[in-house]
Amino acid sequence: MEPSVLTFQDLEEATHDFSNYYVLGEGKHGKTYKANLGTGEAIAVKLLGIDDPVLDDEGLQNEFHKLRRLRHRNLVGCLNYCYETRLVPEKQHQKTFRALCFDLVPNGNLTRYISCMN
């Protein structure tokens, strides 16, 4: 997949509004979801913490481009990103949504792999 900016609406549709059913895992910086794109491709979407002042638009783009350059057989490829600010009507203020999109690895997670080796 060529790198591109996905809209937050694209990601909402691909994860059924970030349904808990599609959660693959959760870490310090947010949850990761399985997303089924309209092209039929399945990817992993890491929804980053909302309104993190450290990771602005430029910071996210820089991080994305660094991740895109990484190449190793044990690393998952970074495909796309989303950075979008929208009005939240019920709260009458804007929120910034950030997400990084990765290849979906079909063989589970690293924790499961390591525990099987022991």
mmCIF file of C-alpha atoms in Angstrom:
data_model
loop_
_atom_site.group_PDB
_atom_site.id
_atom_site.type_symbol
_atom_site.label_atom_id
_atom_site.label_comp_id
_atom_site.label_asym_id
_atom_site.label_seq_id
_atom_site.Cartn_x
_atom_site.Cartn_y
_atom_site.Cartn_z
ATOM 1 C CA MET A 1 0.000 0.000 0.000
ATOM 2 C CA GLU A 2 1.333 3.430 -0.893
ATOM 3 C CA PRO A 3 1.523 5.907 2.003
ATOM 4 C CA SER A 4 -1.392 8.272 2.192
ATOM 5 C CA VAL A 5 -3.396 10.149 4.741
ATOM 6 C CA LEU A 6 -6.535 8.322 5.790
ATOM 7 C CA THR A 7 -9.437 10.352 7.142
ATOM 8 C CA PHE A 8 -10.781 9.713 10.584
ATOM 9 C CA GLN A 9 -14.084 8.802 8.928
ATOM 10 C CA ASP A 10 -12.240 6.127 6.889
ATOM 11 C CA LEU A 11 -10.906 4.643 10.123
ATOM 12 C CA GLU A 12 -14.260 4.877 11.914
ATOM 13 C CA GLU A 13 -15.909 2.956 9.081
ATOM 14 C CA ALA A 14 -13.105 0.383 8.923
ATOM 15 C CA THR A 15 -13.319 -0.324 12.680
ATOM 16 C CA HIS A 16 -17.097 0.064 13.066
ATOM 17 C CA ASP A 17 -16.674 3.252 15.128
ATOM 18 C CA PHE A 18 -13.701 1.797 17.011
ATOM 19 C CA SER A 19 -15.791 -1.062 18.368
ATOM 20 C CA ASN A 20 -14.301 -3.063 21.246
ATOM 21 C CA TYR A 21 -14.883 -6.133 19.078
ATOM 22 C CA TYR A 22 -12.007 -4.962 16.844
ATOM 23 C CA VAL A 23 -9.500 -4.204 19.646
ATOM 24 C CA LEU A 24 -6.261 -6.121 19.100
ATOM 25 C CA GLY A 25 -4.460 -4.729 22.121
ATOM 26 C CA GLU A 26 -3.909 -1.734 24.357
ATOM 27 C CA GLY A 27 -0.746 0.027 25.428
ATOM 28 C CA LYS A 28 0.490 3.189 27.088
ATOM 29 C CA HIS A 29 -0.339 5.381 24.092
ATOM 30 C CA GLY A 30 -3.724 3.952 23.129
ATOM 31 C CA LYS A 31 -5.613 1.013 21.683
ATOM 32 C CA THR A 32 -4.853 -0.880 18.488
ATOM 33 C CA TYR A 33 -7.761 -2.001 16.317
ATOM 34 C CA LYS A 34 -8.199 -4.316 13.378
ATOM 35 C CA ALA A 35 -9.556 -2.288 10.464
ATOM 36 C CA ASN A 36 -11.080 -3.606 7.258
ATOM 37 C CA LEU A 37 -10.568 -1.030 4.516
ATOM 38 C CA GLY A 38 -12.962 -0.597 1.608
ATOM 39 C CA THR A 39 -10.306 -2.162 -0.642
ATOM 40 C CA GLY A 40 -10.678 -5.449 1.245
ATOM 41 C CA GLU A 41 -7.307 -5.025 2.943
ATOM 42 C CA ALA A 42 -7.059 -5.554 6.714
ATOM 43 C CA ILE A 43 -4.669 -3.326 8.684
ATOM 44 C CA ALA A 44 -3.896 -2.498 12.322
ATOM 45 C CA VAL A 45 -4.787 1.022 13.502
ATOM 46 C CA LYS A 46 -3.087 2.471 16.588
ATOM 47 C CA LEU A 47 -5.380 5.226 17.893
ATOM 48 C CA LEU A 48 -3.031 7.539 19.777
ATOM 49 C CA GLY A 49 -3.855 9.587 22.859
ATOM 50 C CA ILE A 50 -6.189 12.482 22.150
ATOM 51 C CA ASP A 51 -4.895 16.051 22.419
ATOM 52 C CA ASP A 52 -1.307 15.109 23.265
ATOM 53 C CA PRO A 53 0.534 18.453 23.016
ATOM 54 C CA VAL A 54 3.849 16.692 22.326
ATOM 55 C CA LEU A 55 2.629 15.047 19.116
ATOM 56 C CA ASP A 56 1.351 17.816 16.856
ATOM 57 C CA ASP A 57 0.798 17.515 13.100
ATOM 58 C CA GLU A 58 4.474 18.010 12.277
ATOM 59 C CA GLY A 59 5.577 15.597 15.010
ATOM 60 C CA LEU A 60 3.211 12.903 13.751
ATOM 61 C CA GLN A 61 4.388 13.349 10.155
ATOM 62 C CA ASN A 62 8.032 13.127 11.250
ATOM 63 C CA GLU A 63 7.348 9.981 13.297
ATOM 64 C CA PHE A 64 5.422 8.426 10.399
ATOM 65 C CA HIS A 65 8.245 9.066 7.917
ATOM 66 C CA LYS A 66 10.833 7.634 10.340
ATOM 67 C CA LEU A 67 8.727 4.498 10.822
ATOM 68 C CA ARG A 68 8.244 4.147 7.040
ATOM 69 C CA ARG A 69 12.018 3.968 6.545
ATOM 70 C CA LEU A 70 12.541 1.152 9.067
ATOM 71 C CA ARG A 71 13.116 -2.216 7.429
ATOM 72 C CA HIS A 72 13.590 -5.410 9.395
ATOM 73 C CA ARG A 73 11.993 -8.845 9.210
ATOM 74 C CA ASN A 74 10.861 -8.539 12.855
ATOM 75 C CA LEU A 75 9.206 -5.129 12.462
ATOM 76 C CA VAL A 76 5.712 -4.401 11.212
ATOM 77 C CA GLY A 77 5.514 -1.898 8.351
ATOM 78 C CA CYS A 78 3.938 1.515 8.969
ATOM 79 C CA LEU A 79 1.505 2.226 6.123
ATOM 80 C CA ASN A 80 -0.467 5.412 6.737
ATOM 81 C CA TYR A 81 -1.471 7.949 9.330
ATOM 82 C CA CYS A 82 -4.437 10.098 10.302
ATOM 83 C CA TYR A 83 -4.311 13.518 11.954
ATOM 84 C CA GLU A 84 -7.629 15.305 12.100
ATOM 85 C CA THR A 85 -9.258 17.945 14.289
ATOM 86 C CA ARG A 86 -13.028 17.986 14.495
ATOM 87 C CA LEU A 87 -15.759 19.578 16.569
ATOM 88 C CA VAL A 88 -17.305 17.369 19.228
ATOM 89 C CA PRO A 89 -20.875 18.755 19.298
ATOM 90 C CA GLU A 90 -21.957 17.386 22.680
ATOM 91 C CA LYS A 91 -18.891 18.930 24.353
ATOM 92 C CA GLN A 92 -18.759 22.114 22.247
ATOM 93 C CA HIS A 93 -15.025 21.946 21.631
ATOM 94 C CA GLN A 94 -12.572 20.493 19.157
ATOM 95 C CA LYS A 95 -10.594 17.285 19.571
ATOM 96 C CA THR A 96 -7.601 16.172 17.588
ATOM 97 C CA PHE A 97 -7.548 12.519 16.578
ATOM 98 C CA ARG A 98 -4.260 10.809 15.703
ATOM 99 C CA ALA A 99 -3.666 7.320 14.407
ATOM 100 C CA LEU A 100 -0.882 5.301 12.821
ATOM 101 C CA CYS A 101 -1.761 2.443 10.470
ATOM 102 C CA PHE A 102 0.365 -0.703 10.225
ATOM 103 C CA ASP A 103 0.473 -3.974 8.343
ATOM 104 C CA LEU A 104 -1.707 -6.529 10.097
ATOM 105 C CA VAL A 105 0.365 -9.516 11.181
ATOM 106 C CA PRO A 106 -1.759 -12.679 11.048
ATOM 107 C CA ASN A 107 0.213 -14.767 13.554
ATOM 108 C CA GLY A 108 -0.769 -13.089 16.808
ATOM 109 C CA ASN A 109 1.287 -10.819 19.026
ATOM 110 C CA LEU A 110 4.854 -10.807 20.313
ATOM 111 C CA THR A 111 3.853 -11.718 23.876
ATOM 112 C CA ARG A 112 2.122 -14.886 22.677
ATOM 113 C CA TYR A 113 5.114 -15.802 20.501
ATOM 114 C CA ILE A 114 7.644 -15.313 23.307
ATOM 115 C CA SER A 115 5.568 -17.249 25.857
ATOM 116 C CA CYS A 116 5.297 -20.176 23.412
ATOM 117 C CA MET A 117 9.108 -20.260 23.108
ATOM 118 C CA ASN A 118 9.520 -20.594 26.894
#
